[in-house]
Short mmCIF file of C-alpha atoms and ligand atoms in Angstrom, two decimals:
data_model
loop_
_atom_site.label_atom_id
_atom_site.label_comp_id
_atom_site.label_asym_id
_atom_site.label_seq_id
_atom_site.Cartn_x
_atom_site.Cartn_y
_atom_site.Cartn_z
CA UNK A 23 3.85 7.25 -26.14
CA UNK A 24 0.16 7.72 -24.63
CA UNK A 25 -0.19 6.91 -21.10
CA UNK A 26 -2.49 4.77 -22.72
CA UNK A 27 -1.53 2.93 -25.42
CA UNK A 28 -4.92 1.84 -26.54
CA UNK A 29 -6.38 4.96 -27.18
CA UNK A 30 -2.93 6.51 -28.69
CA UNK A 31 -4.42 3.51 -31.12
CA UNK A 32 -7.78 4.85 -31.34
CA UNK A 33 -8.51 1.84 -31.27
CA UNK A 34 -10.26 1.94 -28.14
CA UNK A 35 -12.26 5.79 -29.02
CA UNK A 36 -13.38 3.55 -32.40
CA UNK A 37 -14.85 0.45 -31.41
CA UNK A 38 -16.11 1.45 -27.35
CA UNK A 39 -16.39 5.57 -27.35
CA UNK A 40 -18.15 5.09 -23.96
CA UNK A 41 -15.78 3.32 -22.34
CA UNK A 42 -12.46 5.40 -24.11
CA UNK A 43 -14.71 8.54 -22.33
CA UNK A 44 -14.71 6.88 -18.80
CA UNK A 45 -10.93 6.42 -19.24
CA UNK A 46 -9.75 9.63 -20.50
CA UNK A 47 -12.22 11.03 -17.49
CA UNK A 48 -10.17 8.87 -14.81
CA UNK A 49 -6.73 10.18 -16.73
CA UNK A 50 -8.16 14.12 -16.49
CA UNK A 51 -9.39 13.76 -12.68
CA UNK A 52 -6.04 12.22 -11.53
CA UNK A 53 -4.66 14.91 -13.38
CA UNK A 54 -6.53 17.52 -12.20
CA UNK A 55 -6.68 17.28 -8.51
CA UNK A 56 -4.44 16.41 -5.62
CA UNK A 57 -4.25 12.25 -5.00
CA UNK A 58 -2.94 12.48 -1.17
CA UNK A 59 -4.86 8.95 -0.72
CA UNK A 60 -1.85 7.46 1.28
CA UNK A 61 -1.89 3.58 -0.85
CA UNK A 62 -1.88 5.43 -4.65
CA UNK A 63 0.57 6.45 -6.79
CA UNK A 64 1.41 7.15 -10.37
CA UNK A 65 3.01 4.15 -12.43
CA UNK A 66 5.49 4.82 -15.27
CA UNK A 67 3.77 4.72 -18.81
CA UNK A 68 6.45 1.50 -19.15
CA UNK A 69 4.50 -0.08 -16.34
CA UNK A 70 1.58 0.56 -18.09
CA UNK A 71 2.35 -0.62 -21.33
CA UNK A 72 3.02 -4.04 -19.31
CA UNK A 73 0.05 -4.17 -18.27
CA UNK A 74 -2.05 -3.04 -21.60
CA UNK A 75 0.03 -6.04 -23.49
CA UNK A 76 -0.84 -9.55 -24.82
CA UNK A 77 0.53 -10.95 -22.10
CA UNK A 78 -3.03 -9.96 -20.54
CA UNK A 79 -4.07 -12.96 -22.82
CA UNK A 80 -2.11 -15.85 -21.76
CA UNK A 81 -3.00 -18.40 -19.33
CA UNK A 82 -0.55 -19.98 -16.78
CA UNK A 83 -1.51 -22.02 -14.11
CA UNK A 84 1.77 -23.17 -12.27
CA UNK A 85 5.05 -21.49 -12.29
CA UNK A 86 7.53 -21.13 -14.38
CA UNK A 87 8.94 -24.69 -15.81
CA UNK A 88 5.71 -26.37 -14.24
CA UNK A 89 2.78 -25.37 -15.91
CA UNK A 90 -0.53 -26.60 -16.99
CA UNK A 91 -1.09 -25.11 -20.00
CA UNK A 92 1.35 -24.99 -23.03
CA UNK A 93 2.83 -21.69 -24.47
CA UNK A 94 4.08 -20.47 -21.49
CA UNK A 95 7.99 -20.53 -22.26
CA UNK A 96 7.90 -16.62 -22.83
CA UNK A 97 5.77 -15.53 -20.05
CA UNK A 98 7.91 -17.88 -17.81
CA UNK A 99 10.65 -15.93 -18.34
CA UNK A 100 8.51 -12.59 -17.47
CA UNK A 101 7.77 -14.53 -14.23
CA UNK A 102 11.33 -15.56 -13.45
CA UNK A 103 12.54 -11.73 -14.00
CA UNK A 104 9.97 -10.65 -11.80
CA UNK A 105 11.18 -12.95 -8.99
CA UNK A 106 15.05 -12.34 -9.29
CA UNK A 107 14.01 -8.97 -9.46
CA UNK A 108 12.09 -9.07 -6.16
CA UNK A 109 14.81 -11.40 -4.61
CA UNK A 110 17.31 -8.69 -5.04
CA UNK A 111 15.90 -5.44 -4.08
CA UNK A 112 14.58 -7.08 -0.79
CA UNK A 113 17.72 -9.27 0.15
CA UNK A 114 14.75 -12.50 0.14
CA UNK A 115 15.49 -15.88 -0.08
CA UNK A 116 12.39 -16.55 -2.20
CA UNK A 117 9.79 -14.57 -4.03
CA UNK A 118 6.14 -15.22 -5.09
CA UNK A 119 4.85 -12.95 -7.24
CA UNK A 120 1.58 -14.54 -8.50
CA UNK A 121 -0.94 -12.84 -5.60
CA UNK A 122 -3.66 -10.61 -7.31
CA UNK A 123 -3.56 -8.03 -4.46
CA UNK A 124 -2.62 -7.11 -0.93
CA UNK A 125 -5.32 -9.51 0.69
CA UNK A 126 -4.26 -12.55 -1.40
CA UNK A 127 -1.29 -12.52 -0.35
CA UNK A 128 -2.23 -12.09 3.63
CA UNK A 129 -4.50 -14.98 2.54
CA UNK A 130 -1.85 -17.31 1.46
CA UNK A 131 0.11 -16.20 4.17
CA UNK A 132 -1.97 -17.85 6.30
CA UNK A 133 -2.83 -20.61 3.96
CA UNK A 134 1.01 -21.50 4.44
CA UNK A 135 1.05 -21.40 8.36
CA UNK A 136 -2.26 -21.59 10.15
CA UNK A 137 -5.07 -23.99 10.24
CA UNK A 138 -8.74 -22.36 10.78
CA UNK A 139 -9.15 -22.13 14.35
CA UNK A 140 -5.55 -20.49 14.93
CA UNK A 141 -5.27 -17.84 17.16
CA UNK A 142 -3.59 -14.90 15.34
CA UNK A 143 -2.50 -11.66 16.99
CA UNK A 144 -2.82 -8.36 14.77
CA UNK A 145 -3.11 -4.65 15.27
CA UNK A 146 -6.94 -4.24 16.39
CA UNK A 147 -8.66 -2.45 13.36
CA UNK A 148 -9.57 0.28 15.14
CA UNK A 149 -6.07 0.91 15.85
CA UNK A 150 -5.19 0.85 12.28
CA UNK A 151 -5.24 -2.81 11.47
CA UNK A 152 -6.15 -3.83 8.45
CA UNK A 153 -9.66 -5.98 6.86
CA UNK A 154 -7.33 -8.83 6.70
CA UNK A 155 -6.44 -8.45 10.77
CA UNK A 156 -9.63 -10.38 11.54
CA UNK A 157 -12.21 -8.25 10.50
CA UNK A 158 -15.59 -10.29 11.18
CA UNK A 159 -16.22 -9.49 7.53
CA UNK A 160 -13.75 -10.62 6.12
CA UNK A 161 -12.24 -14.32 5.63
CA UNK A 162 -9.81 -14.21 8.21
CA UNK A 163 -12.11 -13.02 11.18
CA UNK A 164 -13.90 -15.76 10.48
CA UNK A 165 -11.68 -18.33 10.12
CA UNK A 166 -9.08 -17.40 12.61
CA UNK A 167 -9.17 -16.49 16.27
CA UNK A 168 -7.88 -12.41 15.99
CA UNK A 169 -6.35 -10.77 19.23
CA UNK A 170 -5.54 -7.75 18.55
CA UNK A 171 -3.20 -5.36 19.78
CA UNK A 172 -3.27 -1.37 19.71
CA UNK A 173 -1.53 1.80 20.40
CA UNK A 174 -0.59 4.10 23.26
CA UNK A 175 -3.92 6.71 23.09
CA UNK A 176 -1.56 9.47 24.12
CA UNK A 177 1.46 8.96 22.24
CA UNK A 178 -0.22 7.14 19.38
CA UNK A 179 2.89 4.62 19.29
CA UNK A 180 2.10 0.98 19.51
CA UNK A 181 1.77 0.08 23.42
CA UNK A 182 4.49 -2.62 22.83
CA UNK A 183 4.29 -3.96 26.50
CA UNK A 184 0.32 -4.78 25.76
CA UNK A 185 2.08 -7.05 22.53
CA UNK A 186 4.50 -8.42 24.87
CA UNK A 187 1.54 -9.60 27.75
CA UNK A 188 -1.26 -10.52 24.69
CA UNK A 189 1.56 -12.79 23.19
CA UNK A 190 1.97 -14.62 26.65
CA UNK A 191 -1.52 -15.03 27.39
CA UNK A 192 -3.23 -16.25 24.09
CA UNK A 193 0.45 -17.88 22.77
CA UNK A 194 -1.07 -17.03 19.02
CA UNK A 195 0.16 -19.55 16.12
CA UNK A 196 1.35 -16.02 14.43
CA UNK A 197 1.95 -12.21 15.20
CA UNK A 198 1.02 -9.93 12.31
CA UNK A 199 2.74 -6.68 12.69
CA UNK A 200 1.47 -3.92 9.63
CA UNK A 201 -1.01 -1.48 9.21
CA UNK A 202 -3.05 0.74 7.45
CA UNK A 203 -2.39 4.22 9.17
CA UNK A 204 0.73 3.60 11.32
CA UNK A 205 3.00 6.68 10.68
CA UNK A 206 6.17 5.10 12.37
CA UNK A 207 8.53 2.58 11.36
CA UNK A 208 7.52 -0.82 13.05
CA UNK A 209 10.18 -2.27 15.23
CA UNK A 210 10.21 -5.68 13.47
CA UNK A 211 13.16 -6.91 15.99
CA UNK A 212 11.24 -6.32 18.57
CA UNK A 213 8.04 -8.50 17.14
CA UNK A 214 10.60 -11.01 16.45
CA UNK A 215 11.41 -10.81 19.77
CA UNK A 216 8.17 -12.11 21.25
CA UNK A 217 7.73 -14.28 18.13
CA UNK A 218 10.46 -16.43 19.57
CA UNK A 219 9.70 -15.87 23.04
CA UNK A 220 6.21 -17.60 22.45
CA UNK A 221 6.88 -19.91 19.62
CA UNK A 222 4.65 -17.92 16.66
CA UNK A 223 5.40 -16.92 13.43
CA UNK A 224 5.80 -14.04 12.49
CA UNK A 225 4.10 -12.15 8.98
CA UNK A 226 4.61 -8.48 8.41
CA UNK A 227 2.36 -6.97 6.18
CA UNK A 228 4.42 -4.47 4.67
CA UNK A 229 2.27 -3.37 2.30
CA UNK A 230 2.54 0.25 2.64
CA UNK A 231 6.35 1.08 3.63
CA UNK A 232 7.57 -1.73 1.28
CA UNK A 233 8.36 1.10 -1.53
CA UNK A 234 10.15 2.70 0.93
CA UNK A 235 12.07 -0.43 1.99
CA UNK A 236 12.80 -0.87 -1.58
CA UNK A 237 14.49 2.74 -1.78
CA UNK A 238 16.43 2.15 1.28
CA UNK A 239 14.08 4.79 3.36
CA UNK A 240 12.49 2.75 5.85
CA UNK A 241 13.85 -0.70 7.76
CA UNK A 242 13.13 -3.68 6.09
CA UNK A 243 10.90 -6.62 7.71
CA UNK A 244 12.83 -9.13 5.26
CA UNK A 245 15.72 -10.26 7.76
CA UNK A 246 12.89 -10.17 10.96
CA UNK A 247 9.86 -11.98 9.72
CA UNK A 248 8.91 -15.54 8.66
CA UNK A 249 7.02 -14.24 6.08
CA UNK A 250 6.42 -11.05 4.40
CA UNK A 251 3.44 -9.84 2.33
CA UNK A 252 3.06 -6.61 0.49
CA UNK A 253 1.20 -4.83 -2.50
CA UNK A 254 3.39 -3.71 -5.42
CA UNK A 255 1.10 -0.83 -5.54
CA UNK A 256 1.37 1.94 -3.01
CA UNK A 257 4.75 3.57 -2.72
CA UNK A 258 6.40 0.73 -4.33
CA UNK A 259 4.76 2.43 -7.50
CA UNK A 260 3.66 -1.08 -9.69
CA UNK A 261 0.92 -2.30 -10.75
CA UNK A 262 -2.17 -3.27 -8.53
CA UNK A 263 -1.00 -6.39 -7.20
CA UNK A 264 0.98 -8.28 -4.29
CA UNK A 265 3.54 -10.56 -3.62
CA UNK A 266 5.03 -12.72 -0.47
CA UNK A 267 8.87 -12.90 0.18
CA UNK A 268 9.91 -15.85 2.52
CA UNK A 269 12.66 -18.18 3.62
CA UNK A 270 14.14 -21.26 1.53
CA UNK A 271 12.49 -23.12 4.14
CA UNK A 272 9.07 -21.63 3.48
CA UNK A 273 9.56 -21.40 0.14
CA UNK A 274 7.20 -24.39 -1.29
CA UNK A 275 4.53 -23.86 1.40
CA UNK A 276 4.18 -20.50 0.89
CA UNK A 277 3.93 -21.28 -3.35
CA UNK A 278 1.71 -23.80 -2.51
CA UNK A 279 -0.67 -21.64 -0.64
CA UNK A 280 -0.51 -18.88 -3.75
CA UNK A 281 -1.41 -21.66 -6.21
CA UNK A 282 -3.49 -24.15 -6.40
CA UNK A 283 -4.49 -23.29 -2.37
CA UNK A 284 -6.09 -19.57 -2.84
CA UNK A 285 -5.72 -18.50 -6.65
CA UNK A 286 -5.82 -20.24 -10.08
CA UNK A 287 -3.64 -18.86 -13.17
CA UNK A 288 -1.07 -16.21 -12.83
CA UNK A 289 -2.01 -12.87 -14.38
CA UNK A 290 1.26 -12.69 -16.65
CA UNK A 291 0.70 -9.25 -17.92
CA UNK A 292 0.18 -7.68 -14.09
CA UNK A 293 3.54 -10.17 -13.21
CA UNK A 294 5.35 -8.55 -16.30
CA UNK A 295 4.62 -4.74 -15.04
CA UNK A 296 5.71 -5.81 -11.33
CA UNK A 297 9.28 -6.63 -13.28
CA UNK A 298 8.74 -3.41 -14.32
CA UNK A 299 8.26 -1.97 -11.32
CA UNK A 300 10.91 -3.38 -9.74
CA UNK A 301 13.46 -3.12 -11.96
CA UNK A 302 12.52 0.99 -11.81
CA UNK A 303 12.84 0.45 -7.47
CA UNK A 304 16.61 -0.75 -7.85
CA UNK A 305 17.62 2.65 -9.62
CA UNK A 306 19.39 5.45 -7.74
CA UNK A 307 16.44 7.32 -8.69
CA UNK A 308 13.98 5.51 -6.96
CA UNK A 309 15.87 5.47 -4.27
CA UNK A 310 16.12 9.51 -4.31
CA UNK A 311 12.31 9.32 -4.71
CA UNK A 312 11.22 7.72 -1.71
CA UNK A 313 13.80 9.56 0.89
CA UNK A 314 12.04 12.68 -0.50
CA UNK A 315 8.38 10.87 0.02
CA UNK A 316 9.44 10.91 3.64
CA UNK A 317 10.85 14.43 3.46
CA UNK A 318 7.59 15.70 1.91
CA UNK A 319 5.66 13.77 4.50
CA UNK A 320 7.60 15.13 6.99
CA UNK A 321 6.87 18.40 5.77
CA UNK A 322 2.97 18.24 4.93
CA UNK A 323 2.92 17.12 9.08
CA UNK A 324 4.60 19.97 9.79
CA UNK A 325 2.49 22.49 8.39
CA UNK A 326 -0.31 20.43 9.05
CA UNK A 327 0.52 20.92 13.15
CA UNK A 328 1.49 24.57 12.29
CA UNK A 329 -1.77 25.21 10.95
CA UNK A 330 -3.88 23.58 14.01
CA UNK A 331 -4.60 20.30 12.87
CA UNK A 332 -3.12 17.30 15.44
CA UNK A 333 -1.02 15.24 14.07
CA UNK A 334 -1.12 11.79 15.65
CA UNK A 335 2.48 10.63 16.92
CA UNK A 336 4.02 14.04 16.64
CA UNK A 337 4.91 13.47 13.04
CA UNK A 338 6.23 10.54 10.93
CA UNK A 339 8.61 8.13 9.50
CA UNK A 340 6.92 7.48 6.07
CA UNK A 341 4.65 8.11 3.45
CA UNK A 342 1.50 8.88 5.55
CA UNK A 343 0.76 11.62 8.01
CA UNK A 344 -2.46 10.90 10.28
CA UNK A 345 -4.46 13.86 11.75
CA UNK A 346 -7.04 14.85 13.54
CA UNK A 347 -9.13 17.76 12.17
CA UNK A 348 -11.43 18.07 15.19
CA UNK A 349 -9.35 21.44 17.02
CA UNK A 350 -10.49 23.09 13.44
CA UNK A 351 -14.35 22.38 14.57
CA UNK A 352 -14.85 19.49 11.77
CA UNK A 353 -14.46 15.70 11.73
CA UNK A 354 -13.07 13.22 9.77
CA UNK A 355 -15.84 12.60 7.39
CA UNK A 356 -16.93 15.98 6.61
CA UNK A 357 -13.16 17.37 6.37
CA UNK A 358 -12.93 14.27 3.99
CA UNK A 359 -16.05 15.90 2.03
CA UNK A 360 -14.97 19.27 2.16
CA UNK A 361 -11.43 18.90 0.53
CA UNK A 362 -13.07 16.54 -2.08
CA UNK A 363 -14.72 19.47 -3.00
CA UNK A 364 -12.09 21.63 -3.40
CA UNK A 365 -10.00 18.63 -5.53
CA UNK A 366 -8.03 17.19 -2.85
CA UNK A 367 -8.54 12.94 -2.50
CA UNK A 368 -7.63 12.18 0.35
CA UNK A 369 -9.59 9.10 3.22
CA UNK A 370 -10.36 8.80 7.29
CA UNK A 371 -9.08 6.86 9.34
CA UNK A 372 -8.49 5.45 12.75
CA UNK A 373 -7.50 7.68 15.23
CA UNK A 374 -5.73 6.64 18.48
CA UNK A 375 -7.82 7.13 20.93
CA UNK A 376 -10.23 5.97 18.84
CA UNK A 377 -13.26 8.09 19.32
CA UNK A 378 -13.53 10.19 16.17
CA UNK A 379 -12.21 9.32 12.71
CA UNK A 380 -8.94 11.30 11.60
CA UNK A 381 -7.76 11.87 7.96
CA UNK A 382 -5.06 9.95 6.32
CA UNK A 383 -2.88 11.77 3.92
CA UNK A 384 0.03 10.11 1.64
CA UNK A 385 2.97 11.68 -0.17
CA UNK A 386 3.61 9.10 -2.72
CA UNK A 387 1.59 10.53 -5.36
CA UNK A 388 2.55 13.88 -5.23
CA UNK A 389 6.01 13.39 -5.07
CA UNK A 390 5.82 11.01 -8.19
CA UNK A 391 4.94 14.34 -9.52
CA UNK A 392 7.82 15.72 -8.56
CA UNK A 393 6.79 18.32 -5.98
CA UNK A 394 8.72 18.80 -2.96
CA UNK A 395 8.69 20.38 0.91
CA UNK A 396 7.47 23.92 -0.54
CA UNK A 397 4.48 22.74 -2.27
CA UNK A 398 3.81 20.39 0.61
CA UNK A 399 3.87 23.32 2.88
CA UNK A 400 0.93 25.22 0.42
CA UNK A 401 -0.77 22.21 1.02
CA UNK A 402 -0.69 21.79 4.06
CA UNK A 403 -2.08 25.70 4.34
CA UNK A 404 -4.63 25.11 1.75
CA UNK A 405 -6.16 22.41 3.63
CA UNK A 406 -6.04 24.10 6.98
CA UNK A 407 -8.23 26.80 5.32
CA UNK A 408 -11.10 24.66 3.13
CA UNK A 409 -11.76 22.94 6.77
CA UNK A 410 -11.97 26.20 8.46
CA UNK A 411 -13.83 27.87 5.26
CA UNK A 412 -11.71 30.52 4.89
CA UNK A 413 -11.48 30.16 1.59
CA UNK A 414 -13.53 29.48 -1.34
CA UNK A 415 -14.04 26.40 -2.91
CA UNK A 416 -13.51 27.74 -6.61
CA UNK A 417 -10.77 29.66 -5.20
CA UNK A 418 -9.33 26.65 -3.19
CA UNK A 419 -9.83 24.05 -6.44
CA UNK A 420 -7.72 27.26 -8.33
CA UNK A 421 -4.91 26.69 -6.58
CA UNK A 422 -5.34 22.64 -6.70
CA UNK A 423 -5.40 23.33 -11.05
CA UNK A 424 -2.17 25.62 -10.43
CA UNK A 425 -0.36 23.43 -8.78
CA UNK A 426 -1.20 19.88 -11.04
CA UNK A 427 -0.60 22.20 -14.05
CA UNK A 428 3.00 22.56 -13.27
CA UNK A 429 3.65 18.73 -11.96
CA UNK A 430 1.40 16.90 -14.17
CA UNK A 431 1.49 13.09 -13.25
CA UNK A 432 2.14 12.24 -17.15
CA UNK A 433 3.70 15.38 -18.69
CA UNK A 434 3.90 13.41 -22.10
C1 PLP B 517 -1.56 -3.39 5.59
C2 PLP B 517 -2.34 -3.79 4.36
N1 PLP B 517 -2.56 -5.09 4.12
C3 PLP B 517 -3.25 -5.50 3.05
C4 PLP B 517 -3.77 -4.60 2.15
C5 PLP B 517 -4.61 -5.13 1.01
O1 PLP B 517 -4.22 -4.80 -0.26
P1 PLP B 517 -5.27 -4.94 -1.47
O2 PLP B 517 -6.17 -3.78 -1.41
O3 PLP B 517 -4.37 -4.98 -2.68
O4 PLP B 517 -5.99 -6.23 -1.28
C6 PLP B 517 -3.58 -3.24 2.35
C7 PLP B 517 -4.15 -2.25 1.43
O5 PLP B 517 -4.24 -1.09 1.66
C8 PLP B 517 -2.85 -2.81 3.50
O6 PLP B 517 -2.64 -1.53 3.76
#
């Protein structure tokens, strides 16, 4: 089967040649070049056939049983998978799975706890927190009150007493512990901790180590936090979407907030491939797959320090290594620029002491691929010398062909 199904058809080449172009032209540059962008990864062609079905045609306010529109008693049953599914890889009480993305489901999160006004304390977004932490651009700087909290500018770890003495002084309606370029596991018990202490609730936006929670390589935020919100994208290797596990207690609140509060009907074909998804997490498999994301994260810091570059908190715990390119003599954004040019994807970042943007680079991707700690050291090397310019960027893009010739993402 074609990675995508329409075109296997021809259908798509037939009736819309310009847009079957732009597709098989996304399909050749992920195939082509090195996606170290730290929140992508490959689906399976079965998650992708999900989402390419005529369930992308049905409409379904509601959930399943409680609809309002008629002819939902088979995608109902895609729904209900999809939440025993979730349920049981994360040990949760209750699932959601309607939210179109990441941000809808931070967005309902709130929906179900705060009122505008709140006072929220997140990770500070130049210390890695994310648009959703209070950005003043986004919905919930606006309508919430965001402290936020950072890290330790030497260590890079998150300067938990500063939590601690925030969390007494503004006595926020919630603590929001997640991130966008935190390299270490969080310590949920202790955000629990001074949750309880100062009577907030607690949401951890897990949306980048929640693959690795699903493979059993990273803790899991389930047992800590009131509620939990995550992408099923990312390591967790779905389709573009999110989803909010909870309580019983929380459980109609939080379904409340998904729909009618913040979104209107489910997307049953996107709900369908995060069955998918997470029916592929609960394998052995998966779970070999993300304890060697780690291990090839581990590895890409290593040679990453080896070859000059500093790598913030002396290494990592998941799926992202975060580094600072300036002892090579370039920052973040040209670094970013330069690799682009030699085929490697990778984005900045926040660095701790926050005066220069680092790079953020991601081993879920690649290891989908099915390379290991041997091509993550070449890598690591190859990097090192396109931001020194010791090598050529034919030369350097070469090597990028060599290596995605012999792991292609979709070898069918
Ligand atoms: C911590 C965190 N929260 C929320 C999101 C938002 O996800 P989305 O892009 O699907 O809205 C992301 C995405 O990277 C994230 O890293």
């Amino acid at each position: 089967m074609s990675v995508i199904p329409t075109l296997e058809a021809d259908v798509l080449r037939r009736q819309d040649p310009e847009l079957a172009e732009v597709l098989l032209g996304e399909l050749t540059r992920q195939s082509t070049t090195l996606q170290l962008i730290a929140a992508e990864n490959f689906t399976s062609p079965a998650v992708l056939a999900a989402l390419g079905s005529p369930l992308a045609n049905k409409y379904a306010e509601g959930y399943p049983g409680a609809r309002y529109h008629g002819g939902c008693e088979i995608v109902d049953v895609a729904e209900r998978i999809a939440v025993e599914r979730a349920k049981a890889l994360f040990g949760a009480e209750h699932a959601n799975v309607q939210s179109h993305s990441g941000s809808s489901a931070v967005l309902a999160a709130y929906a179900a706890l705060l009122r505008p006004g709140d006072t929220v304390l997140a990770m500070g977004l130049p210390f890695g927190g994310h648009l959703t932490h209070g950005s003043p651009a986004n919905f919930s700087g606006r309508w919430f009150d965001f402290v936020g909290y950072g890290v330790e500018a030497e260590s890079g770890l998150i300067d938990h007493d500063q939590v601690r003495t925030l969390a007494r002084t503004h006595r926020p309606k919630a603590i929001v512990c997640g991130s966008i370029s935190y390299p270490r596991h969080m310590d949920y018990a202790f955000f629990r901790e001074v949750a309880d202490e100062t009577g907030a609730f607690l949401i951890a936006d897990a949306a980048h180590p929640m693959g690795l929670v699903a493979g059993g390589a990273a803790p899991s935020p389930v047992p800590y936090a009131d509620i939990v919100c995550a992408t099923t994208h990312k390591v967790l290797r779905g389709p573009r979407g999110g989803m909010i596990l909870c309580g019983g207690d929380l459980a109609e609140r939080v379904d409340r907030a998904v729909f009618p509060f913040t979104q209107g009907g489910a997307q049953m074909h996107t709900i369908a491939a995060k069955a998918v998804a997470f029916g592929e997490a609960a394998t052995p498999a998966f779970a070999a797959y993300a304890h060697q994301v780690v291990a090839n994260a581990r590895a890409l810091a290593r040679g990453l320090a080896d070859a000059g570059l500093v790598v913030t908190t002396g290494g990592t715990d998941t799926h992202m290594v975060i580094v600072d390119p300036g002892p090579l003599g370039v920052d973040g954004r040209t670094a970013r620029g330069r690799l682009a040019a030699a085929g490697m994807v990778l984005d900045t970042c926040a660095l701790p002491h926050g005066d220069a943007r680092g790079l953020r680079l991601g081993t879920a991707a690649l290891t989908t691929q099915g390379m290991g700690e041997a091509e993550m050291a070449r890598i690591a090397v190859l990097v090192a010398a396109v931001l020194r310019e010791e090598v050529e960027g034919r030369q350097a893009r070469e090597e990028v062909r060599e290596l995605t010739g012999r792991f292609p993402p979709y070898p069918e």
